[in-house]
């Protein structure tokens, strides 16, 4: 087979050039980079144990990825023991099918921000199947209205200034919203509050999963995840298999390193969810669905991750905590934002694009955009060698090689993991 | 399933030139070695002075990029032009004819960097050997662009070229050459154990012998390869401070240095230019009058990133140190 990428490169170069001339992007990015560096420097001084903790987390993640198949089994068993329902999805199609089976059609869904959701095009899929889905993260909400994709994994609407937000909101809410950030936040708060309590299903991702307890850790600042996962009668959590670590204690370490490098300093909320809401207050009889969701579903998604895990050159890409720190240091990202990316962004995004979200040809232009300058490695708490992996993938591209694991039979790719009990 | 990808043609052109002519732009050996005519350097010796032809090809890269910036690489006319080039390549690449836009003063400047480097090292007491028109490019771009199999086949030629000089140490002007010889070759060539040093390291060892240089404040642009892969950064400061030069520091420096954008030049020339300009701004914010770097690609990218009428000078450390002798 032959795939002509010359046009894709030319179109992509035009897109990058345009982004680098976009004043909104330039203004937003220079503010963001400055603020990221200042906050991170300050919080590192305040919590000087962080780099050592990051080194410890590197060890935890390395072991966890090696033992991923076993940890997945353990985590699924823990979820089931906690009276949740656990599923394993081999690929995107299966993940979407499972989600739709759980949610059904004609439902109102509130959703927290999730990169996995972006990878699966989850919202669009559920909408196509007759559901009303609301992004509850403020940035994602703006992009939902704007019909655009995220330009940063943590600050998805990083490129949209307040004046533009005011225009979009005024049109949507059909009333004048001034270009005042507090007023803009207030308008969304008022609108979504009603949605949280009328929604049938809340969807979230997770930053870390503890296999021993089945605890799902979700870091946030806005409180939207707390409401999305707490108010509706059903909570569906979808998470990549790489997020599992052995113990609750280790999960806390991973979480702390994640939020510190993600510029949160101290996050507003850390949600830990292990099962459905329950009470034993009347006659000690356990009853589910007290104040929170009565049903709790977890879909563990592979979608190329075990392929990465199985190759020592690429397994470290799964250590990524999605803190987004690398992007602020990337000279290309600084001028183009998420235009340097597909679903996953920046240099690490090029690796993820190749394995889980588009394949090698989609990744090709990104792989050649990376300068291999290595400053992302300096920032990365996991010290992921992105330039090294970019080199390996370029090699595969120029010689027409397949990604590792692509020629293996399905069972080997899935790492021998069996599916969970059906509901 | 393996899928053959058709990538932008410039990649394969660079690959082909290196493999066939020992130089990314197929410059002739005599052109690459022209700078050394007056020096009569021996072809054998303990310390091999290695230019890799990198400073020499800079003015040509710029004009290649200028051509590409105006042509859509996916278009027919680009392929057609590359076809014409390929025909020319068969008879050797006549750079002057194809790139009439290359200014003589640029050629002279970049060629003389090699001369100045050799001059400075000789003054510091190093006896240098030089392979002359037999010198081959290191193959760093083969590594960079993903042509690792080609590099594996090409590297033995470079090894033979080096071994022929009986050198124990290779001194590289370009950190890209130093990186590939020091960190990549040993993995590809069993028993390749020649000592690889950079120009900066050799100067640093004998920095006490350098003449003082009277200069307005300078700022150092650390090259990514030098600062991060080769961990050479403090040495440049020691050298300059020892020579009495006031050094200013950019906010992002040493292992946190900002890339000049140079690596993106071949495929994304406009974006590369934007990054170069931004780095120039970061460096100029220090108020220094001269920006110094120690990498041919940084030198070209930063000089290209300057605005018209910009009063700040962009120089290679080699050029700057040479001034100490010219004064």
Coordinates of C-alpha atoms in Angstrom, one line a residue, chain A residues 123 141-149:
Chain A
X123 CA -19.6 13.5 22.7
X141 CA -18.1 24.3 26.9
X142 CA -16.8 27.2 25.0
X143 CA -15.4 24.9 22.3
X144 CA -18.6 22.9 22.2
X145 CA -20.4 26.1 21.2
X146 CA -17.6 27.2 18.9
X147 CA -17.5 23.7 17.3
X148 CA -13.7 23.5 17.7
X149 CA -11.3 21.0 19.1

